[in-house]
Amino acid sequence: NPPLEFPAQLVIFRAFKPGIAPRQPLPAAAEIIADSKVVGAFDKGADKGAVIVTETDIRLADSGDALCTLTSTTFARGDGGFGGPSDGAPKPHTIPDRAPDETIEVDTRADQALLYRLSGDRNPLHADPEFATAAGFPAPILHGLCTYGTCCRAILGSVADYDHTAITGFDVRFSSPVFPGETILVDVWKDGSIASFRARLKERDAVVINNGKCTLKG
């Protein structure tokens, strides 16, 4: 099947609701196989867009052992009105209605997006000021998955003393971009094997990740 393609200016986030369910620790080096499929497409209307849900199973090429399952929900602003169902997309996790148990402060660097770009994500939205402006932003934004990983590391240290094998699921909903150099405040609610979280910015009134859910081994 041909790859899905959307004009950059029509995609709010590449994956505004990413998630991962690890099956075992990732090896430092290995050949892997990734099997991806679209598991849902929801029509929010011609004037709104489409919600597309994909799922990717990653396994070792030699043994077939499962490594993790990735989920991704993408909102494409220009692709509504195709006649599909409007309801049925995964519902966001509910944050507890109480003060957070902990708030973790995490600094980002002014060159954070350029450093993260070395991982292979060379989307010009995160490095080219002219491209960022054309997409509707005043400056290049931090990669969503960099924000995702930054929050995951902060929560991992808070609830599992950095034991990465303790996490069995990590799901978020992006709500606003981070600009490199801003300070992320991660609010965490701890309830047994579930750590709910929300990330906001210290410098301005903006929530960047909402409805976060970190699932721990029981």
PDB file of N, CA and C in Angstrom, residues 27-118:
ATOM      1  N   PRO A  27      17.092  -4.148  22.778  1.00  0.00           N
ATOM      2  CA  PRO A  27      18.534  -4.392  22.678  1.00  0.00           C
ATOM      3  C   PRO A  27      19.244  -3.164  22.129  1.00  0.00           C
ATOM      4  N   ALA A  28      20.528  -3.044  22.441  1.00  0.00           N
ATOM      5  CA  ALA A  28      21.305  -1.893  21.963  1.00  0.00           C
ATOM      6  C   ALA A  28      21.431  -1.892  20.444  1.00  0.00           C
ATOM      7  N   ALA A  29      21.481  -3.064  19.846  1.00  0.00           N
ATOM      8  CA  ALA A  29      21.569  -3.183  18.389  1.00  0.00           C
ATOM      9  C   ALA A  29      20.849  -4.456  17.968  1.00  0.00           C
ATOM     10  N   ALA A  30      20.029  -4.345  16.931  1.00  0.00           N
ATOM     11  CA  ALA A  30      19.293  -5.516  16.446  1.00  0.00           C
ATOM     12  C   ALA A  30      18.616  -5.175  15.134  1.00  0.00           C
ATOM     13  N   GLU A  31      18.306  -6.218  14.362  1.00  0.00           N
ATOM     14  CA  GLU A  31      17.467  -6.037  13.190  1.00  0.00           C
ATOM     15  C   GLU A  31      16.028  -6.291  13.607  1.00  0.00           C
ATOM     16  N   ILE A  32      15.155  -5.351  13.281  1.00  0.00           N
ATOM     17  CA  ILE A  32      13.766  -5.475  13.714  1.00  0.00           C
ATOM     18  C   ILE A  32      12.826  -5.437  12.520  1.00  0.00           C
ATOM     19  N   ILE A  33      11.617  -5.893  12.749  1.00  0.00           N
ATOM     20  CA  ILE A  33      10.546  -5.832  11.763  1.00  0.00           C
ATOM     21  C   ILE A  33       9.386  -5.063  12.391  1.00  0.00           C
ATOM     22  N   ALA A  34       8.861  -4.092  11.664  1.00  0.00           N
ATOM     23  CA  ALA A  34       7.740  -3.296  12.136  1.00  0.00           C
ATOM     24  C   ALA A  34       6.544  -3.510  11.216  1.00  0.00           C
ATOM     25  N   ASP A  35       5.464  -4.017  11.759  1.00  0.00           N
ATOM     26  CA  ASP A  35       4.233  -4.234  11.001  1.00  0.00           C
ATOM     27  C   ASP A  35       3.209  -3.178  11.415  1.00  0.00           C
ATOM     28  N   SER A  36       2.843  -2.303  10.484  1.00  0.00           N
ATOM     29  CA  SER A  36       1.916  -1.199  10.780  1.00  0.00           C
ATOM     30  C   SER A  36       0.585  -1.408  10.073  1.00  0.00           C
ATOM     31  N   LYS A  37      -0.465  -0.948  10.719  1.00  0.00           N
ATOM     32  CA  LYS A  37      -1.789  -1.019  10.109  1.00  0.00           C
ATOM     33  C   LYS A  37      -2.651   0.132  10.623  1.00  0.00           C
ATOM     34  N   VAL A  38      -3.577   0.564   9.798  1.00  0.00           N
ATOM     35  CA  VAL A  38      -4.565   1.555  10.211  1.00  0.00           C
ATOM     36  C   VAL A  38      -5.699   0.811  10.903  1.00  0.00           C
ATOM     37  N   VAL A  39      -5.989   1.186  12.136  1.00  0.00           N
ATOM     38  CA  VAL A  39      -7.035   0.496  12.895  1.00  0.00           C
ATOM     39  C   VAL A  39      -8.296   1.342  13.039  1.00  0.00           C
ATOM     40  N   GLY A  40      -8.241   2.588  12.562  1.00  0.00           N
ATOM     41  CA  GLY A  40      -9.442   3.415  12.622  1.00  0.00           C
ATOM     42  C   GLY A  40      -9.261   4.707  11.845  1.00  0.00           C
ATOM     43  N   ALA A  41     -10.324   5.148  11.188  1.00  0.00           N
ATOM     44  CA  ALA A  41     -10.332   6.441  10.497  1.00  0.00           C
ATOM     45  C   ALA A  41     -11.687   7.081  10.768  1.00  0.00           C
ATOM     46  N   PHE A  42     -11.671   8.280  11.342  1.00  0.00           N
ATOM     47  CA  PHE A  42     -12.900   8.903  11.806  1.00  0.00           C
ATOM     48  C   PHE A  42     -13.060  10.285  11.183  1.00  0.00           C
ATOM     49  N   ASP A  43     -14.221  10.507  10.615  1.00  0.00           N
ATOM     50  CA  ASP A  43     -14.521  11.737   9.882  1.00  0.00           C
ATOM     51  C   ASP A  43     -15.114  12.769  10.835  1.00  0.00           C
ATOM     52  N   LYS A  44     -14.378  13.857  11.056  1.00  0.00           N
ATOM     53  CA  LYS A  44     -14.861  14.923  11.934  1.00  0.00           C
ATOM     54  C   LYS A  44     -15.533  16.049  11.158  1.00  0.00           C
ATOM     55  N   GLY A  45     -15.687  15.865   9.835  1.00  0.00           N
ATOM     56  CA  GLY A  45     -16.355  16.867   9.016  1.00  0.00           C
ATOM     57  C   GLY A  45     -15.395  17.560   8.077  1.00  0.00           C
ATOM     58  N   ALA A  46     -15.943  18.007   6.924  1.00  0.00           N
ATOM     59  CA  ALA A  46     -15.102  18.632   5.901  1.00  0.00           C
ATOM     60  C   ALA A  46     -14.432  19.894   6.415  1.00  0.00           C
ATOM     61  N   ASP A  47     -15.072  20.588   7.359  1.00  0.00           N
ATOM     62  CA  ASP A  47     -14.501  21.826   7.893  1.00  0.00           C
ATOM     63  C   ASP A  47     -13.607  21.598   9.095  1.00  0.00           C
ATOM     64  N   LYS A  48     -13.461  20.341   9.523  1.00  0.00           N
ATOM     65  CA  LYS A  48     -12.648  20.037  10.704  1.00  0.00           C
ATOM     66  C   LYS A  48     -11.454  19.139  10.368  1.00  0.00           C
ATOM     67  N   GLY A  49     -11.705  17.981   9.790  1.00  0.00           N
ATOM     68  CA  GLY A  49     -10.601  17.092   9.454  1.00  0.00           C
ATOM     69  C   GLY A  49     -10.908  15.646   9.746  1.00  0.00           C
ATOM     70  N   ALA A  50      -9.860  14.840   9.774  1.00  0.00           N
ATOM     71  CA  ALA A  50      -9.989  13.402  10.003  1.00  0.00           C
ATOM     72  C   ALA A  50      -9.041  12.964  11.110  1.00  0.00           C
ATOM     73  N   VAL A  51      -9.481  11.977  11.875  1.00  0.00           N
ATOM     74  CA  VAL A  51      -8.650  11.356  12.900  1.00  0.00           C
ATOM     75  C   VAL A  51      -8.279   9.961  12.408  1.00  0.00           C
ATOM     76  N   ILE A  52      -6.994   9.679  12.347  1.00  0.00           N
ATOM     77  CA  ILE A  52      -6.496   8.403  11.830  1.00  0.00           C
ATOM     78  C   ILE A  52      -5.701   7.701  12.930  1.00  0.00           C
ATOM     79  N   VAL A  53      -6.068   6.481  13.250  1.00  0.00           N
ATOM     80  CA  VAL A  53      -5.420   5.716  14.307  1.00  0.00           C
ATOM     81  C   VAL A  53      -4.630   4.572  13.691  1.00  0.00           C
ATOM     82  N   THR A  54      -3.344   4.506  14.007  1.00  0.00           N
ATOM     83  CA  THR A  54      -2.499   3.426  13.497  1.00  0.00           C
ATOM     84  C   THR A  54      -1.874   2.654  14.652  1.00  0.00           C
ATOM     85  N   GLU A  55      -1.496   1.425  14.355  1.00  0.00           N
ATOM     86  CA  GLU A  55      -0.864   0.556  15.356  1.00  0.00           C
ATOM     87  C   GLU A  55       0.319  -0.151  14.692  1.00  0.00           C
ATOM     88  N   THR A  56       1.452  -0.162  15.385  1.00  0.00           N
ATOM     89  CA  THR A  56       2.659  -0.780  14.847  1.00  0.00           C
ATOM     90  C   THR A  56       3.217  -1.789  15.839  1.00  0.00           C
ATOM     91  N   ASP A  57       3.333  -3.039  15.416  1.00  0.00           N
ATOM     92  CA  ASP A  57       3.959  -4.081  16.240  1.00  0.00           C
ATOM     93  C   ASP A  57       5.414  -4.229  15.806  1.00  0.00           C
ATOM     94  N   ILE A  58       6.334  -4.135  16.756  1.00  0.00           N
ATOM     95  CA  ILE A  58       7.770  -4.233  16.472  1.00  0.00           C
ATOM     96  C   ILE A  58       8.310  -5.508  17.094  1.00  0.00           C
ATOM     97  N   ARG A  59       9.054  -6.291  16.298  1.00  0.00           N
ATOM     98  CA  ARG A  59       9.586  -7.564  16.782  1.00  0.00           C
ATOM     99  C   ARG A  59      10.995  -7.762  16.254  1.00  0.00           C
ATOM    100  N   LEU A  60      11.730  -8.652  16.916  1.00  0.00           N
ATOM    101  CA  LEU A  60      13.073  -8.998  16.469  1.00  0.00           C
ATOM    102  C   LEU A  60      12.995  -9.832  15.205  1.00  0.00           C
ATOM    103  N   ALA A  61      13.854  -9.508  14.227  1.00  0.00           N
ATOM    104  CA  ALA A  61      13.805 -10.206  12.944  1.00  0.00           C
ATOM    105  C   ALA A  61      14.217 -11.664  13.057  1.00  0.00           C
ATOM    106  N   ASP A  62      15.192 -11.955  13.939  1.00  0.00           N
ATOM    107  CA  ASP A  62      15.704 -13.328  13.992  1.00  0.00           C
ATOM    108  C   ASP A  62      14.785 -14.271  14.769  1.00  0.00           C
ATOM    109  N   SER A  63      14.277 -13.834  15.907  1.00  0.00           N
ATOM    110  CA  SER A  63      13.479 -14.726  16.752  1.00  0.00           C
ATOM    111  C   SER A  63      11.981 -14.485  16.647  1.00  0.00           C
ATOM    112  N   GLY A  64      11.589 -13.304  16.188  1.00  0.00           N
ATOM    113  CA  GLY A  64      10.173 -12.964  16.151  1.00  0.00           C
ATOM    114  C   GLY A  64       9.624 -12.493  17.473  1.00  0.00           C
ATOM    115  N   ASP A  65      10.486 -12.393  18.490  1.00  0.00           N
ATOM    116  CA  ASP A  65      10.024 -11.957  19.806  1.00  0.00           C
ATOM    117  C   ASP A  65       9.513 -10.517  19.746  1.00  0.00           C
ATOM    118  N   ALA A  66       8.384 -10.274  20.382  1.00  0.00           N
ATOM    119  CA  ALA A  66       7.788  -8.946  20.388  1.00  0.00           C
ATOM    120  C   ALA A  66       8.600  -7.999  21.263  1.00  0.00           C
ATOM    121  N   LEU A  67       8.833  -6.789  20.751  1.00  0.00           N
ATOM    122  CA  LEU A  67       9.541  -5.761  21.517  1.00  0.00           C
ATOM    123  C   LEU A  67       8.582  -4.731  22.094  1.00  0.00           C
ATOM    124  N   CYS A  68       7.653  -4.243  21.267  1.00  0.00           N
ATOM    125  CA  CYS A  68       6.703  -3.256  21.757  1.00  0.00           C
ATOM    126  C   CYS A  68       5.604  -3.048  20.723  1.00  0.00           C
ATOM    127  N   THR A  69       4.551  -2.409  21.168  1.00  0.00           N
ATOM    128  CA  THR A  69       3.477  -1.984  20.272  1.00  0.00           C
ATOM    129  C   THR A  69       3.343  -0.476  20.382  1.00  0.00           C
ATOM    130  N   LEU A  70       3.365   0.193  19.225  1.00  0.00           N
ATOM    131  CA  LEU A  70       3.216   1.641  19.173  1.00  0.00           C
ATOM    132  C   LEU A  70       1.832   1.988  18.644  1.00  0.00           C
ATOM    133  N   THR A  71       1.189   2.957  19.266  1.00  0.00           N
ATOM    134  CA  THR A  71      -0.071   3.474  18.749  1.00  0.00           C
ATOM    135  C   THR A  71       0.111   4.944  18.407  1.00  0.00           C
ATOM    136  N   SER A  72      -0.616   5.395  17.412  1.00  0.00           N
ATOM    137  CA  SER A  72      -0.485   6.773  16.971  1.00  0.00           C
ATOM    138  C   SER A  72      -1.831   7.274  16.467  1.00  0.00           C
ATOM    139  N   THR A  73      -2.257   8.407  16.987  1.00  0.00           N
ATOM    140  CA  THR A  73      -3.481   9.047  16.520  1.00  0.00           C
ATOM    141  C   THR A  73      -3.101  10.376  15.891  1.00  0.00           C
ATOM    142  N   THR A  74      -3.390  10.527  14.609  1.00  0.00           N
ATOM    143  CA  THR A  74      -3.029  11.723  13.858  1.00  0.00           C
ATOM    144  C   THR A  74      -4.286  12.491  13.471  1.00  0.00           C
ATOM    145  N   PHE A  75      -4.220  13.802  13.613  1.00  0.00           N
ATOM    146  CA  PHE A  75      -5.324  14.656  13.183  1.00  0.00           C
ATOM    147  C   PHE A  75      -4.908  15.390  11.917  1.00  0.00           C
ATOM    148  N   ALA A  76      -5.592  15.109  10.819  1.00  0.00           N
ATOM    149  CA  ALA A  76      -5.303  15.746   9.532  1.00  0.00           C
ATOM    150  C   ALA A  76      -6.409  16.750   9.225  1.00  0.00           C
ATOM    151  N   ARG A  77      -6.076  18.022   9.256  1.00  0.00           N
ATOM    152  CA  ARG A  77      -7.093  19.065   9.170  1.00  0.00           C
ATOM    153  C   ARG A  77      -7.786  19.131   7.819  1.00  0.00           C
ATOM    154  N   GLY A  78      -7.113  18.687   6.780  1.00  0.00           N
ATOM    155  CA  GLY A  78      -7.695  18.854   5.445  1.00  0.00           C
ATOM    156  C   GLY A  78      -8.368  17.639   4.872  1.00  0.00           C
ATOM    157  N   ASP A  79      -8.610  16.616   5.669  1.00  0.00           N
ATOM    158  CA  ASP A  79      -9.068  15.352   5.091  1.00  0.00           C
ATOM    159  C   ASP A  79     -10.396  14.861   5.644  1.00  0.00           C
ATOM    160  N   GLY A  80     -11.199  15.766   6.204  1.00  0.00           N
ATOM    161  CA  GLY A  80     -12.531  15.371   6.646  1.00  0.00           C
ATOM    162  C   GLY A  80     -13.511  15.350   5.487  1.00  0.00           C
ATOM    163  N   GLY A  81     -14.710  14.862   5.782  1.00  0.00           N
ATOM    164  CA  GLY A  81     -15.761  14.842   4.778  1.00  0.00           C
ATOM    165  C   GLY A  81     -15.738  13.646   3.858  1.00  0.00           C
ATOM    166  N   PHE A  82     -15.051  12.566   4.263  1.00  0.00           N
ATOM    167  CA  PHE A  82     -14.983  11.390   3.381  1.00  0.00           C
ATOM    168  C   PHE A  82     -16.110  10.395   3.652  1.00  0.00           C
ATOM    169  N   GLY A  83     -16.938  10.668   4.683  1.00  0.00           N
ATOM    170  CA  GLY A  83     -18.104   9.819   4.904  1.00  0.00           C
ATOM    171  C   GLY A  83     -17.926   8.712   5.913  1.00  0.00           C
ATOM    172  N   GLY A  84     -16.793   8.654   6.604  1.00  0.00           N
ATOM    173  CA  GLY A  84     -16.571   7.615   7.605  1.00  0.00           C
ATOM    174  C   GLY A  84     -17.275   7.929   8.910  1.00  0.00           C
ATOM    175  N   PRO A  85     -17.187   7.013   9.890  1.00  0.00           N
ATOM    176  CA  PRO A  85     -17.819   7.254  11.185  1.00  0.00           C
ATOM    177  C   PRO A  85     -17.168   8.437  11.894  1.00  0.00           C
ATOM    178  N   SER A  86     -17.946   9.156  12.676  1.00  0.00           N
ATOM    179  CA  SER A  86     -17.406  10.309  13.401  1.00  0.00           C
ATOM    180  C   SER A  86     -16.996   9.953  14.824  1.00  0.00           C
ATOM    181  N   ASP A  87     -17.568   8.874  15.359  1.00  0.00           N
ATOM    182  CA  ASP A  87     -17.268   8.459  16.733  1.00  0.00           C
ATOM    183  C   ASP A  87     -16.527   7.134  16.742  1.00  0.00           C
ATOM    184  N   GLY A  88     -15.867   6.859  17.860  1.00  0.00           N
ATOM    185  CA  GLY A  88     -15.172   5.585  18.019  1.00  0.00           C
ATOM    186  C   GLY A  88     -13.681   5.727  18.239  1.00  0.00           C
ATOM    187  N   ALA A  89     -13.134   6.950  18.098  1.00  0.00           N
ATOM    188  CA  ALA A  89     -11.712   7.155  18.366  1.00  0.00           C
ATOM    189  C   ALA A  89     -11.435   6.921  19.847  1.00  0.00           C
ATOM    190  N   PRO A  90     -10.225   6.470  20.191  1.00  0.00           N
ATOM    191  CA  PRO A  90      -9.904   6.205  21.598  1.00  0.00           C
ATOM    192  C   PRO A  90     -10.144   7.433  22.476  1.00  0.00           C
ATOM    193  N   LYS A  91     -10.744   7.208  23.645  1.00  0.00           N
ATOM    194  CA  LYS A  91     -11.038   8.293  24.581  1.00  0.00           C
ATOM    195  C   LYS A  91      -9.792   8.631  25.392  1.00  0.00           C
ATOM    196  N   PRO A  92      -9.581   9.914  25.715  1.00  0.00           N
ATOM    197  CA  PRO A  92      -8.403  10.298  26.504  1.00  0.00           C
ATOM    198  C   PRO A  92      -8.515   9.832  27.955  1.00  0.00           C
ATOM    199  N   HIS A  93      -7.372   9.606  28.564  1.00  0.00           N
ATOM    200  CA  HIS A  93      -7.302   9.240  29.979  1.00  0.00           C
ATOM    201  C   HIS A  93      -7.741  10.436  30.827  1.00  0.00           C
ATOM    202  N   THR A  94      -8.450  10.163  31.913  1.00  0.00           N
ATOM    203  CA  THR A  94      -8.941  11.228  32.786  1.00  0.00           C
ATOM    204  C   THR A  94      -7.947  11.503  33.909  1.00  0.00           C
ATOM    205  N   ILE A  95      -7.573  12.777  34.052  1.00  0.00           N
ATOM    206  CA  ILE A  95      -6.673  13.187  35.131  1.00  0.00           C
ATOM    207  C   ILE A  95      -7.461  13.298  36.432  1.00  0.00           C
ATOM    208  N   PRO A  96      -6.934  12.815  37.555  1.00  0.00           N
ATOM    209  CA  PRO A  96      -7.656  12.918  38.831  1.00  0.00           C
ATOM    210  C   PRO A  96      -8.008  14.367  39.186  1.00  0.00           C
ATOM    211  N   ASP A  97      -9.139  14.531  39.833  1.00  0.00           N
ATOM    212  CA  ASP A  97      -9.620  15.850  40.223  1.00  0.00           C
ATOM    213  C   ASP A  97      -9.104  16.200  41.620  1.00  0.00           C
ATOM    214  N   ARG A  98      -7.802  16.363  41.697  1.00  0.00           N
ATOM    215  CA  ARG A  98      -7.161  16.775  42.950  1.00  0.00           C
ATOM    216  C   ARG A  98      -5.804  17.377  42.618  1.00  0.00           C
ATOM    217  N   ALA A  99      -5.180  17.985  43.602  1.00  0.00           N
ATOM    218  CA  ALA A  99      -3.858  18.560  43.375  1.00  0.00           C
ATOM    219  C   ALA A  99      -2.863  17.443  43.054  1.00  0.00           C
ATOM    220  N   PRO A 100      -1.869  17.708  42.189  1.00  0.00           N
ATOM    221  CA  PRO A 100      -0.883  16.660  41.869  1.00  0.00           C
ATOM    222  C   PRO A 100      -0.069  16.268  43.092  1.00  0.00           C
ATOM    223  N   ASP A 101       0.391  15.017  43.093  1.00  0.00           N
ATOM    224  CA  ASP A 101       1.224  14.522  44.190  1.00  0.00           C
ATOM    225  C   ASP A 101       2.649  15.048  44.086  1.00  0.00           C
ATOM    226  N   GLU A 102       3.045  15.412  42.885  1.00  0.00           N
ATOM    227  CA  GLU A 102       4.409  15.905  42.669  1.00  0.00           C
ATOM    228  C   GLU A 102       4.450  16.729  41.390  1.00  0.00           C
ATOM    229  N   THR A 103       5.310  17.736  41.357  1.00  0.00           N
ATOM    230  CA  THR A 103       5.577  18.495  40.145  1.00  0.00           C
ATOM    231  C   THR A 103       7.077  18.477  39.887  1.00  0.00           C
ATOM    232  N   ILE A 104       7.446  18.031  38.689  1.00  0.00           N
ATOM    233  CA  ILE A 104       8.856  17.887  38.325  1.00  0.00           C
ATOM    234  C   ILE A 104       9.198  18.971  37.305  1.00  0.00           C
ATOM    235  N   GLU A 105      10.272  19.707  37.568  1.00  0.00           N
ATOM    236  CA  GLU A 105      10.696  20.775  36.661  1.00  0.00           C
ATOM    237  C   GLU A 105      11.830  20.269  35.768  1.00  0.00           C
ATOM    238  N   VAL A 106      11.650  20.428  34.461  1.00  0.00           N
ATOM    239  CA  VAL A 106      12.637  19.944  33.488  1.00  0.00           C
ATOM    240  C   VAL A 106      12.989  21.077  32.528  1.00  0.00           C
ATOM    241  N   ASP A 107      14.268  21.384  32.430  1.00  0.00           N
ATOM    242  CA  ASP A 107      14.735  22.413  31.498  1.00  0.00           C
ATOM    243  C   ASP A 107      14.939  21.810  30.107  1.00  0.00           C
ATOM    244  N   THR A 108      14.670  22.604  29.074  1.00  0.00           N
ATOM    245  CA  THR A 108      15.082  22.226  27.720  1.00  0.00           C
ATOM    246  C   THR A 108      16.102  23.246  27.234  1.00  0.00           C
ATOM    247  N   ARG A 109      16.951  22.835  26.322  1.00  0.00           N
ATOM    248  CA  ARG A 109      18.009  23.693  25.797  1.00  0.00           C
ATOM    249  C   ARG A 109      17.516  24.459  24.575  1.00  0.00           C
ATOM    250  N   ALA A 110      18.148  25.589  24.317  1.00  0.00           N
ATOM    251  CA  ALA A 110      17.801  26.368  23.132  1.00  0.00           C
ATOM    252  C   ALA A 110      18.069  25.587  21.850  1.00  0.00           C
ATOM    253  N   ASP A 111      19.035  24.664  21.889  1.00  0.00           N
ATOM    254  CA  ASP A 111      19.350  23.847  20.708  1.00  0.00           C
ATOM    255  C   ASP A 111      18.793  22.430  20.835  1.00  0.00           C
ATOM    256  N   GLN A 112      17.790  22.245  21.703  1.00  0.00           N
ATOM    257  CA  GLN A 112      17.242  20.912  21.965  1.00  0.00           C
ATOM    258  C   GLN A 112      16.724  20.244  20.689  1.00  0.00           C
ATOM    259  N   ALA A 113      16.006  20.999  19.861  1.00  0.00           N
ATOM    260  CA  ALA A 113      15.447  20.411  18.636  1.00  0.00           C
ATOM    261  C   ALA A 113      16.545  19.985  17.669  1.00  0.00           C
ATOM    262  N   LEU A 114      17.627  20.758  17.613  1.00  0.00           N
ATOM    263  CA  LEU A 114      18.729  20.399  16.721  1.00  0.00           C
ATOM    264  C   LEU A 114      19.442  19.146  17.210  1.00  0.00           C
ATOM    265  N   LEU A 115      19.572  19.007  18.531  1.00  0.00           N
ATOM    266  CA  LEU A 115      20.178  17.789  19.078  1.00  0.00           C
ATOM    267  C   LEU A 115      19.285  16.577  18.824  1.00  0.00           C
ATOM    268  N   TYR A 116      17.988  16.731  19.062  1.00  0.00           N
ATOM    269  CA  TYR A 116      17.070  15.610  18.844  1.00  0.00           C
ATOM    270  C   TYR A 116      17.016  15.230  17.360  1.00  0.00           C
ATOM    271  N   ARG A 117      17.239  16.203  16.501  1.00  0.00           N
ATOM    272  CA  ARG A 117      17.237  15.960  15.050  1.00  0.00           C
ATOM    273  C   ARG A 117      18.283  14.924  14.650  1.00  0.00           C
ATOM    274  N   LEU A 118      19.335  14.798  15.448  1.00  0.00           N
ATOM    275  CA  LEU A 118      20.386  13.816  15.161  1.00  0.00           C
ATOM    276  C   LEU A 118      19.878  12.387  15.279  1.00  0.00           C
TER     277      LEU A 118
END
